[in-house]
Tab-separated table of C-alpha atoms in Angstrom:
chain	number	residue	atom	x	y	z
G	1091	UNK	CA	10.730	2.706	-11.917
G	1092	UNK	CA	13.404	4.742	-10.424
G	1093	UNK	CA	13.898	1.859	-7.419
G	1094	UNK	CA	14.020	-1.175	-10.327
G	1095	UNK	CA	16.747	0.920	-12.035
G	1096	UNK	CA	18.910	1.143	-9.356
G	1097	UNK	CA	18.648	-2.269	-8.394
G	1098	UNK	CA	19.241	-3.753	-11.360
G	1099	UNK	CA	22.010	-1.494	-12.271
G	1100	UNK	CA	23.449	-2.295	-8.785
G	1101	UNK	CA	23.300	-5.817	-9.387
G	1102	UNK	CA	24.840	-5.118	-13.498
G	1103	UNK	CA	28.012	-3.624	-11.561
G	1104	UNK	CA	28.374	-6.213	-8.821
G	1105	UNK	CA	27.721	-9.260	-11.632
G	1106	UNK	CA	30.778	-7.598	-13.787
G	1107	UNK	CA	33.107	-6.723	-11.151
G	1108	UNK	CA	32.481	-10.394	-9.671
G	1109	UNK	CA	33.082	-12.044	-13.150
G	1110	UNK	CA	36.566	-9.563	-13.581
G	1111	UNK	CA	37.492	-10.787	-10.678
G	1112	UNK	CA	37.073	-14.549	-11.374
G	1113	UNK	CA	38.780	-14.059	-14.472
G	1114	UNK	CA	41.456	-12.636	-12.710
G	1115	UNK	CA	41.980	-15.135	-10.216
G	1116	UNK	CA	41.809	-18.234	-12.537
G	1117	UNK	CA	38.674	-19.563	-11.201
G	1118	UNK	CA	39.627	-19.480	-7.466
G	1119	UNK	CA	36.341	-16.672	-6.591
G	1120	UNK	CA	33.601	-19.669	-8.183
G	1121	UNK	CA	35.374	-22.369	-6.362
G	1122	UNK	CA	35.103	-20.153	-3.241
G	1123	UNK	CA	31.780	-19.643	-3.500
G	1124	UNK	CA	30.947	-23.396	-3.972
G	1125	UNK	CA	32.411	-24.446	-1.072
G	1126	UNK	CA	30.550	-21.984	1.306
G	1127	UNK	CA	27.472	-23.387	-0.740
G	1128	UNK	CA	26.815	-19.821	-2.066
G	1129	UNK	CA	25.149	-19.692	-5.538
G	1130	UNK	CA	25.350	-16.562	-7.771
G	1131	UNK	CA	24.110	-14.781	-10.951
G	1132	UNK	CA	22.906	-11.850	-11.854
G	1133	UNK	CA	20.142	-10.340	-10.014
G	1134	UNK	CA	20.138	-13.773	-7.479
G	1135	UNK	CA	22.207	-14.576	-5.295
G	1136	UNK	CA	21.578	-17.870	-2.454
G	1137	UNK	CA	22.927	-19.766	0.299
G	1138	UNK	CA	22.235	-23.442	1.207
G	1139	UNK	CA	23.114	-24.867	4.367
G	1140	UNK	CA	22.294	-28.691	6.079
G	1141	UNK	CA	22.865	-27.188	9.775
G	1142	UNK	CA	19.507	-27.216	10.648
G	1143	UNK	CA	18.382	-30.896	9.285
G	1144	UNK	CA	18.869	-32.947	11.998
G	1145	UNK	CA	16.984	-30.600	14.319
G	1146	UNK	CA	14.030	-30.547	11.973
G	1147	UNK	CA	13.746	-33.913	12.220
G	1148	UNK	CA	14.391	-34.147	16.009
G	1149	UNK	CA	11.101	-31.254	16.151
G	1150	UNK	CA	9.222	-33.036	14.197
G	1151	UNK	CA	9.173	-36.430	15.766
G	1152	UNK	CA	9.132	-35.230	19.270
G	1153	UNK	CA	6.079	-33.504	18.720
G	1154	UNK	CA	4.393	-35.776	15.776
G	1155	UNK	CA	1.062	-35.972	17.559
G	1156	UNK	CA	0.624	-32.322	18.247
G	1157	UNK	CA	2.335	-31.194	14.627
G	1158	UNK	CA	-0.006	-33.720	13.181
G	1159	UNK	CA	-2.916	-32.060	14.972
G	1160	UNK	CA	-1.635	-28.620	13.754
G	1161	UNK	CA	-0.826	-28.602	10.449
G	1162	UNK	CA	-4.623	-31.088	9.495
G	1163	UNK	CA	-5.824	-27.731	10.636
G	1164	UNK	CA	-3.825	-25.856	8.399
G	1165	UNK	CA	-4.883	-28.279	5.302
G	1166	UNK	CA	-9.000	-27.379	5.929
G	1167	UNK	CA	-7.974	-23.447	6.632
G	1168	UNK	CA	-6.316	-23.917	2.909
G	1169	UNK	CA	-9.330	-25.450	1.677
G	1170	UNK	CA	-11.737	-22.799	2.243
G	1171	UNK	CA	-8.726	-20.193	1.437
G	1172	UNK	CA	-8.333	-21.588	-2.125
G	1173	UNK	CA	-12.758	-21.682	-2.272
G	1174	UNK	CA	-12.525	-17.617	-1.064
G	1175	UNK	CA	-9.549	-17.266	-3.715
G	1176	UNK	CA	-11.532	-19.081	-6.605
G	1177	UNK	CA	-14.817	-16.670	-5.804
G	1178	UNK	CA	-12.294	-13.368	-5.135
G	1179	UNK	CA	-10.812	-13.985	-8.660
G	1180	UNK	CA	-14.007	-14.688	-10.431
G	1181	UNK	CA	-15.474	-11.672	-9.030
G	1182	UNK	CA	-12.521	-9.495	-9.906
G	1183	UNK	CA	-12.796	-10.942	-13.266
G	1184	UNK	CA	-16.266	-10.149	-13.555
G	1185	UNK	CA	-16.082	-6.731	-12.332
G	1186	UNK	CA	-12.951	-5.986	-14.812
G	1187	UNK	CA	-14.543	-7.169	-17.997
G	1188	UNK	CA	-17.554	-5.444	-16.707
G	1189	UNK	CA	-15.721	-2.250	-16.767
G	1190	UNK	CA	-14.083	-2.666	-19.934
G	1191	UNK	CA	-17.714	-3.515	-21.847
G	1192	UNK	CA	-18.810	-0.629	-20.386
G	1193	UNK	CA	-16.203	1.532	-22.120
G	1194	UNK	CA	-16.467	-0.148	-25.481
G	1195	UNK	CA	-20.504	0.829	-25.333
G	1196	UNK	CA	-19.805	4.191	-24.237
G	1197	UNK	CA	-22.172	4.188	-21.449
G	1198	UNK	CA	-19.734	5.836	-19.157
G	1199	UNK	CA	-20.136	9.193	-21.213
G	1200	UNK	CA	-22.823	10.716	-19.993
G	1201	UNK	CA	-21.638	10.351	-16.144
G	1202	UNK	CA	-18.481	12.250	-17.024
G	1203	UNK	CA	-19.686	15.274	-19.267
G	1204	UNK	CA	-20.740	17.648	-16.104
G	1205	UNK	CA	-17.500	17.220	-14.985
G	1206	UNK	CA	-15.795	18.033	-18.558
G	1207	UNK	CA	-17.896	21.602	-19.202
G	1208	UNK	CA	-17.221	22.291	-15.334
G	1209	UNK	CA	-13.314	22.545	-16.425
G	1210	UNK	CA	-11.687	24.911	-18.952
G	1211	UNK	CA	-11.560	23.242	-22.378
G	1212	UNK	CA	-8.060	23.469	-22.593
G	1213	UNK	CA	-7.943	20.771	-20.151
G	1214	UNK	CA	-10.264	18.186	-21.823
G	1215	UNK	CA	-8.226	18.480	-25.178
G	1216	UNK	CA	-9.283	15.378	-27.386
G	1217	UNK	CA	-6.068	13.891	-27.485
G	1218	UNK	CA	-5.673	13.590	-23.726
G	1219	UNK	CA	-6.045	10.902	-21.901
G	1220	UNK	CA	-8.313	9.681	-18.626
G	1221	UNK	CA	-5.755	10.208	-16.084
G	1222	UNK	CA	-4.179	13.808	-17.677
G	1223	UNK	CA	-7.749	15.091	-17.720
G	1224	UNK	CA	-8.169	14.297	-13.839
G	1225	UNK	CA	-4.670	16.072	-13.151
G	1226	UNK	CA	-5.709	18.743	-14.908
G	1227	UNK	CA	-8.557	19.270	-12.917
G	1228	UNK	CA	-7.356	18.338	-9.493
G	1229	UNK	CA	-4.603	21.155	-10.445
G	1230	UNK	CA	-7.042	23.690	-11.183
G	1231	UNK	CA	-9.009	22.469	-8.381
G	1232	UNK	CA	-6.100	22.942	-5.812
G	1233	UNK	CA	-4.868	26.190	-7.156
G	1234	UNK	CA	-8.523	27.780	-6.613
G	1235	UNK	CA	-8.331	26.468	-3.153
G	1236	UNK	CA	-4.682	27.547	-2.651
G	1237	UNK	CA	-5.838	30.975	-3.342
G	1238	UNK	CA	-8.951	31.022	-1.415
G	1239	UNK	CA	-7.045	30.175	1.416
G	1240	UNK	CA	-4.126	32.515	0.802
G	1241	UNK	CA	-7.364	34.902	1.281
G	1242	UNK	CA	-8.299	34.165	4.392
G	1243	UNK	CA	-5.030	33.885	6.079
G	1244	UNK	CA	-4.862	38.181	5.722
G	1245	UNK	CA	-6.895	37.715	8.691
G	1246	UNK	CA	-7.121	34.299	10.492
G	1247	UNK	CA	-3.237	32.852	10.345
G	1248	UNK	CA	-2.539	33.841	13.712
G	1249	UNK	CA	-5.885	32.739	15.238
G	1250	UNK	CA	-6.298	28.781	16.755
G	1251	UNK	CA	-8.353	26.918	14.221
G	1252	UNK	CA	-11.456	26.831	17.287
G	1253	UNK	CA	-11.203	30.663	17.112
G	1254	UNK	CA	-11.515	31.011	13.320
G	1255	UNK	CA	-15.164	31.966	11.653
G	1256	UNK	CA	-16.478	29.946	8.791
G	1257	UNK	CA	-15.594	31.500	4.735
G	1258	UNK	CA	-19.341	32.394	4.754
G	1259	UNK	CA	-18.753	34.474	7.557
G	1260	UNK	CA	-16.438	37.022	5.530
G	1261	UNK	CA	-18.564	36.500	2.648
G	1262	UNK	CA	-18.921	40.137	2.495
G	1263	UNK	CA	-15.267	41.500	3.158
G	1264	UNK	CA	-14.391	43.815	-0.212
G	1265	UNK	CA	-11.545	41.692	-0.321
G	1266	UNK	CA	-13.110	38.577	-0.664
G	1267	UNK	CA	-15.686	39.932	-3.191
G	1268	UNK	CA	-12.834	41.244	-5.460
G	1269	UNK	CA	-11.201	38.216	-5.590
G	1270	UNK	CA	-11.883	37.178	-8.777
G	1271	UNK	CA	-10.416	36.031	-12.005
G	1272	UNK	CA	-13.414	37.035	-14.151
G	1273	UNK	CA	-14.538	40.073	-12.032
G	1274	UNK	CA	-18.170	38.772	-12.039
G	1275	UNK	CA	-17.777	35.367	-9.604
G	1276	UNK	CA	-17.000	36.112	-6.156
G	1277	UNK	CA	-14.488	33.800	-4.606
G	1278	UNK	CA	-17.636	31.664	-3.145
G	1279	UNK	CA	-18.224	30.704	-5.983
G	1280	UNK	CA	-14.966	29.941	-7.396
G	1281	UNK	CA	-14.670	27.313	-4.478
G	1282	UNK	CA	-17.567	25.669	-5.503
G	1283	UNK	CA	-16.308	25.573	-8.923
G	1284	UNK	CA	-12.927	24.302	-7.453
G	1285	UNK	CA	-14.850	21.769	-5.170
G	1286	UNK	CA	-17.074	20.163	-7.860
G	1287	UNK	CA	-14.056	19.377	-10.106
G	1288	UNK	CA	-12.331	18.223	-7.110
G	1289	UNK	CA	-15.395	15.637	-6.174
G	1290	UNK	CA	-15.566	15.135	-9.796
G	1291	UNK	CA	-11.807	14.058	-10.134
G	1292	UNK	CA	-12.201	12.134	-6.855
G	1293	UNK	CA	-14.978	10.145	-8.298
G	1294	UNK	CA	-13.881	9.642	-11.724
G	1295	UNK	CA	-10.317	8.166	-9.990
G	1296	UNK	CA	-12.377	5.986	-8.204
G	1297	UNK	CA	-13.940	4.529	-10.666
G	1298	UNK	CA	-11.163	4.309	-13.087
G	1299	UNK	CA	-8.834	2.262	-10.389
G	1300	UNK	CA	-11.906	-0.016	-9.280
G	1301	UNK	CA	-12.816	-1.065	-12.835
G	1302	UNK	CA	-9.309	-1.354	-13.862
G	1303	UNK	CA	-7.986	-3.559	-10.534
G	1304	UNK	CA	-11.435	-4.802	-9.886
G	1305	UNK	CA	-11.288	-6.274	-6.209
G	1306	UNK	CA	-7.294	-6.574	-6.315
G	1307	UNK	CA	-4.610	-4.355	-6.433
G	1308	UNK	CA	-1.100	-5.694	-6.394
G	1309	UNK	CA	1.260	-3.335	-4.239
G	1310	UNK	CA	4.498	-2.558	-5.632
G	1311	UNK	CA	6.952	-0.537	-3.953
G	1312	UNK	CA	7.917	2.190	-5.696
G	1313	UNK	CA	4.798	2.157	-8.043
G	1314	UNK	CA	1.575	2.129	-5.428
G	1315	UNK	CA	3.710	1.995	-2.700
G	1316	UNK	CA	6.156	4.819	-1.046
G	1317	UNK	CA	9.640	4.041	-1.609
G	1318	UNK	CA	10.446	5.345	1.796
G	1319	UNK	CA	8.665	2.367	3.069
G	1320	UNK	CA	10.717	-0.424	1.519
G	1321	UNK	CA	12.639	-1.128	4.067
G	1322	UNK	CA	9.908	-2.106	6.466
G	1323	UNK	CA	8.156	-3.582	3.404
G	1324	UNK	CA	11.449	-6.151	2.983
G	1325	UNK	CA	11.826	-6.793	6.371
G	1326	UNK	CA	8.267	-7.704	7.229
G	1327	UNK	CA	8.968	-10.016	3.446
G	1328	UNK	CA	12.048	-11.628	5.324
G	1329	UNK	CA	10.273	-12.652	8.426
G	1330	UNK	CA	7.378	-14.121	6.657
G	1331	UNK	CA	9.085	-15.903	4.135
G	1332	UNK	CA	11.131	-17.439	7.177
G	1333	UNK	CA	7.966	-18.398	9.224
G	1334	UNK	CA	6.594	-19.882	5.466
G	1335	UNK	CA	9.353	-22.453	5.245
G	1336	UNK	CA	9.177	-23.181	9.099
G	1337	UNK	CA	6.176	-24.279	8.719
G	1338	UNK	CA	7.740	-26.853	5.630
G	1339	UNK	CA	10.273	-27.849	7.362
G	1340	UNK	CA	8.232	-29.112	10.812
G	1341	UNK	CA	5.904	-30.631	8.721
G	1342	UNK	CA	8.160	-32.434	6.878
G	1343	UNK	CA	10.359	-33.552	9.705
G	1344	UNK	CA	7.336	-34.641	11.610
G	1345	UNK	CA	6.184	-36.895	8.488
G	1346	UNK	CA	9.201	-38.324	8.425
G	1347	UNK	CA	10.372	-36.722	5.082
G	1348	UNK	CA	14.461	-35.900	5.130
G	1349	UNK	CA	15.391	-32.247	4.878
G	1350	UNK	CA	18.419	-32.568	2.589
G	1351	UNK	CA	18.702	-28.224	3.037
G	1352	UNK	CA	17.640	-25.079	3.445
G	1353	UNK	CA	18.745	-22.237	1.483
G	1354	UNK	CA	18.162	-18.162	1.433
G	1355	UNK	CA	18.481	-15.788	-1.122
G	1356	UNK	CA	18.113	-12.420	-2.553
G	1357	UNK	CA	16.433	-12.114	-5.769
G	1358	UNK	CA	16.979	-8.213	-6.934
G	1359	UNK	CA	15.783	-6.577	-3.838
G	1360	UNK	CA	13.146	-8.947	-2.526
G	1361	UNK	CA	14.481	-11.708	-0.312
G	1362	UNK	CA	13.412	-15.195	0.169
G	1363	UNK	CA	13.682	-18.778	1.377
G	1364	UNK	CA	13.242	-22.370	0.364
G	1365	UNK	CA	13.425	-26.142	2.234
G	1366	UNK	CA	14.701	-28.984	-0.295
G	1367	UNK	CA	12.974	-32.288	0.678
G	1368	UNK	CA	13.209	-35.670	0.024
G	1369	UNK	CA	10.680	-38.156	-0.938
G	1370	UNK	CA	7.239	-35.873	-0.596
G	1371	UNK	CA	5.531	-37.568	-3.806
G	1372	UNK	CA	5.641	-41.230	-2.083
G	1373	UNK	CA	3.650	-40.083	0.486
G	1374	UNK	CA	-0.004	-40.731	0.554
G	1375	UNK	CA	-2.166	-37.325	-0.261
G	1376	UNK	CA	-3.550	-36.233	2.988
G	1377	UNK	CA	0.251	-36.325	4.277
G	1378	UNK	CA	1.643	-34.500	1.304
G	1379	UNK	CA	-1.025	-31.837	1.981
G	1380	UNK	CA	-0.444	-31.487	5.486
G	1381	UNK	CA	3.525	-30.166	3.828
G	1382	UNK	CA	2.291	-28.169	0.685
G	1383	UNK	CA	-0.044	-26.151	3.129
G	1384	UNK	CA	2.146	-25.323	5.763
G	1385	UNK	CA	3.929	-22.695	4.765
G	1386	UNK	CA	0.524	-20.704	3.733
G	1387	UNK	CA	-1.060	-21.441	6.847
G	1388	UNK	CA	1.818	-19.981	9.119
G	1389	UNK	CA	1.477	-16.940	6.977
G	1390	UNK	CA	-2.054	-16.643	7.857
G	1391	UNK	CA	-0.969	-17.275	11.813
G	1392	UNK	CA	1.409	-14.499	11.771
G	1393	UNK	CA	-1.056	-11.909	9.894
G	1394	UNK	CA	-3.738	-12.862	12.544
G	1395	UNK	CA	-0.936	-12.173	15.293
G	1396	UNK	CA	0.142	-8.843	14.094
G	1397	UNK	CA	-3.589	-8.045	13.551
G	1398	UNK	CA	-4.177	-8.517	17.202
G	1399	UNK	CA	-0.829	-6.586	18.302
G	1400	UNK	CA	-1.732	-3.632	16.227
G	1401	UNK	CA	-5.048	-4.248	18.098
G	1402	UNK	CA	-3.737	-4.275	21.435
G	1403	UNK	CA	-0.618	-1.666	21.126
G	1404	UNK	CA	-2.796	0.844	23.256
G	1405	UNK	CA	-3.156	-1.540	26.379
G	1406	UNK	CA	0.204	-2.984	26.144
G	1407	UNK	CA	1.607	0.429	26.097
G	1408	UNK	CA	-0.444	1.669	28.591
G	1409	UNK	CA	1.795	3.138	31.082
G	1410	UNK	CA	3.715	5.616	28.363
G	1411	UNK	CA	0.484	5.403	26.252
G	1412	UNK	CA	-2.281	8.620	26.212
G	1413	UNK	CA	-4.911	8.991	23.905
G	1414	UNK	CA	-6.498	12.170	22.931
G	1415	UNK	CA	-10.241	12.747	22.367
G	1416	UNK	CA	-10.180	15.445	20.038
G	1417	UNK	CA	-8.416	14.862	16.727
G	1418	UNK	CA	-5.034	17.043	16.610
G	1419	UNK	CA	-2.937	17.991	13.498
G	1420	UNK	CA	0.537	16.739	13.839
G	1421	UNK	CA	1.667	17.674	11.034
G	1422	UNK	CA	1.614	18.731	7.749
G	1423	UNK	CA	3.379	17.888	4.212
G	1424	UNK	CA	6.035	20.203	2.515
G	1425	UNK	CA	4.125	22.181	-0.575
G	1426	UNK	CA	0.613	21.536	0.909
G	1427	UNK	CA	-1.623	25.053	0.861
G	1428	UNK	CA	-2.483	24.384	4.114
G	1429	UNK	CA	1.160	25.034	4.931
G	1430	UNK	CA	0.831	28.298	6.338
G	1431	UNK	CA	-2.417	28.524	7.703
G	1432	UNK	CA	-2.573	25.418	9.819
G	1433	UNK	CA	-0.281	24.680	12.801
G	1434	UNK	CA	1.087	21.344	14.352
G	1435	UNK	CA	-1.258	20.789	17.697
G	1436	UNK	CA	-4.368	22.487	16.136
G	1437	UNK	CA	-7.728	20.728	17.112
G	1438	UNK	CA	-9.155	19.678	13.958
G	1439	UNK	CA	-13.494	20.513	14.794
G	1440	UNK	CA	-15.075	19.841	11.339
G	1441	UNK	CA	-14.530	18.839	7.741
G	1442	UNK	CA	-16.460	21.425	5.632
G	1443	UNK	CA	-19.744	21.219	7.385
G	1444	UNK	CA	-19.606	18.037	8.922
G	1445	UNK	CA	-18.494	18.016	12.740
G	1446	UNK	CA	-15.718	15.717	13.547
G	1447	UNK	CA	-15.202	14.220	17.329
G	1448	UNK	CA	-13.276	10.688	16.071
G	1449	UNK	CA	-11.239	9.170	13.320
G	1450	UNK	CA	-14.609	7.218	12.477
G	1451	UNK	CA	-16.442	10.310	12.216
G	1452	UNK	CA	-13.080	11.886	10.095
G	1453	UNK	CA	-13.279	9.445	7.552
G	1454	UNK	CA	-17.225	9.485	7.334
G	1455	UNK	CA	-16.507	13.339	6.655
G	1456	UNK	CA	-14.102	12.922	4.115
G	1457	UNK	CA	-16.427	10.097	2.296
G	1458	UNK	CA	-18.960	13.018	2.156
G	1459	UNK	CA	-16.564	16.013	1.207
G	1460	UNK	CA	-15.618	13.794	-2.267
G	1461	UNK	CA	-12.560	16.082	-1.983
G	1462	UNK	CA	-9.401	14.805	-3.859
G	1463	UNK	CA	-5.735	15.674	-2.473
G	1464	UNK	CA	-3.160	14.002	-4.971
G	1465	UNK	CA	-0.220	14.556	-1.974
G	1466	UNK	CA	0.125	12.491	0.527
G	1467	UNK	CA	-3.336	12.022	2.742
G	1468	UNK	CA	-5.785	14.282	3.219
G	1469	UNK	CA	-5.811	17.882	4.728
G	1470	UNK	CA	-9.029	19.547	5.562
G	1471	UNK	CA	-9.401	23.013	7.195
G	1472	UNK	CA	-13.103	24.699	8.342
């Protein structure tokens, strides 16, 4: 919310300060802007040029037979991209309104009430809400941990995480035994506690976001989405909107449609493009398709190319490129408990009991632990 303020406040000051000023200068700012073929209002602003038409068409018809070829492809990709969109959607449906019946029955209660009498009661007050209870509990959850591991760094925060012995192993310290809220737990237990309500918050999450996104999430920066990434978020945005109407524009020079302009243009943060043709509904169907799906099936070319660059980073960069076998801890996050018991360049060996040789085998460990972090990623520590 914090990013949508800011833009549209941005875009409140530039819209007044733009109007002042055209007020000011008896018109001359709009007339300005009109002959540069710049449109603006507020929160949009665009730019139209006819620079590129003539090359369009030149493209086009040059290379008819092989565009032709090309974008026929791109119509029977579409085809069986709208049939795997129709079954998507009517699957996310399903499992949404699946969710929600299961709710209004109340059939969902008796999977949740370990969890509830596993946490104080203070934290499952009546009037609170699904996702207050699960903070509640992944609070309590993480402060138990916190302290267990504030525990065993008395003895083991100067030692290499190889070097360091198992909680079980110090089972019988004094000092872990009298580390207890209650006096009657000892602090193995109090992990467990901490653990179940952390598996329990884990899974309840899980199920809450699946039933209430179904198949589908939509990413929104800011929201689901760090707002430290928006820049690479917009730019990636930019390039594919401009390989979308590429893919337009060829097609329509090489049916011999007339590109009367293309235009860009910034719509609050997000930017975008557009092609203005002439004459696409004379055109017989297969030819108008061949234009409509162009744009989509360039997008799916350049998601299949950055797939296989990701893919292929490690060869390309061989020669300044290493790869480690062992999985190393580069670093960890501000305010995480593992803060000061954990060191950049430790070798990471297990996840609870699980051993851990790969990031396969890491993630298969942390499927099995169940155990939540709310900060960013996962930490885990033997």
């Amino acid at each position: 919310m914090g990013l949508l303020f800011h833009s549209v406040g941005g875009w409140v000051v530039l819209f007044v300060v733009v109007k002042i000023w055209e007020r000011q200068s008896s018109g001359r700012v709009s007339r300005w802007l009109r002959s540069r073929n710049f449109s603006f209002y507020l929160g949009y602003v665009s730019w139209t040029t006819t620079r590129w038409n003539d090359w369009f068409a030149r493209i086009g018809q040059q290379h008819r037979r092989w565009l032709n070829v090309w974008f026929s492809v791109g119509v029977g990709v579409g085809f069986l991209g709208l049939l795997a969109s129709v079954v998507l959607l009517l699957g996310n449906l399903g499992l949404i309104l699946g969710f929600l019946l299961e709710e209004v029955t109340g059939s969902r209660r008796n999977s949740i009430a370990w969890g509830r009498d596993a946490v104080d009661a203070t934290m499952f007050m009546s009037g609170e809400s699904q996702p207050a209870r699960i903070s509640a509990a992944v609070g309590h959850g993480r402060a138990l941990l916190s302290q267990r591991m504030d525990v065993q760094s008395q003895n083991t925060s100067m030692m290499p995480v190889q070097n360091r012995h198992p909680i079980e192993d110090q089972a019988e310290d004094p000092r872990w035994q009298s580390f207890s809220t209650s006096g009657e737990h000892s602090i193995l237990e109090q992990i467990m506690v901490a653990e179940s309500m952390a598996r329990h918050a884990a899974v309840a999450y899980e199920e809450a976001v699946r039933g209430r996104t179904g198949l589908i999430t939509p990413l929104l920066p800011g929201v689901n989405l760090p707002k430290n990434q928006i820049w690479y978020i917009l730019i990636a945005l930019f390039a594919s909107t401009i390989f979308h109407e590429l893919g337009h524009a060829l097609a329509a020079g090489a049916e011999n449609l007339r590109v009367s302009g293309v235009a860009g243009f910034i719509a609050l943060i997000f930017p975008g493009a557009f092609v203005q043709m002439v004459g696409i509904r004379e055109l017989p169907t297969w030819r108008q398709l061949k234009v409509v799906c162009a744009g989509a099936w360039h997008n799916i070319i350049i998601a299949m190319a950055c797939i296989a660059s990701i893919a292929s980073l490690p060869y390309l960069l061989l020669p300044v490129f290493s790869q480690n076998s062992e999985l190393m801890i580069v670093g960890i996050p501000q305010g995480s408990s593992l803060l000061h018991h954990a060191n950049s360049g430790d070798i990471l060996l297990s996840v609870g009991s699980e051993p851990v040789q790969s990031r396969s085998s890491f993630f298969r460990a942390l499927g099995k632990s169940k155990i939540l972090n709310s900060s960013v990623g996962f930490w885990t520590y033997p």
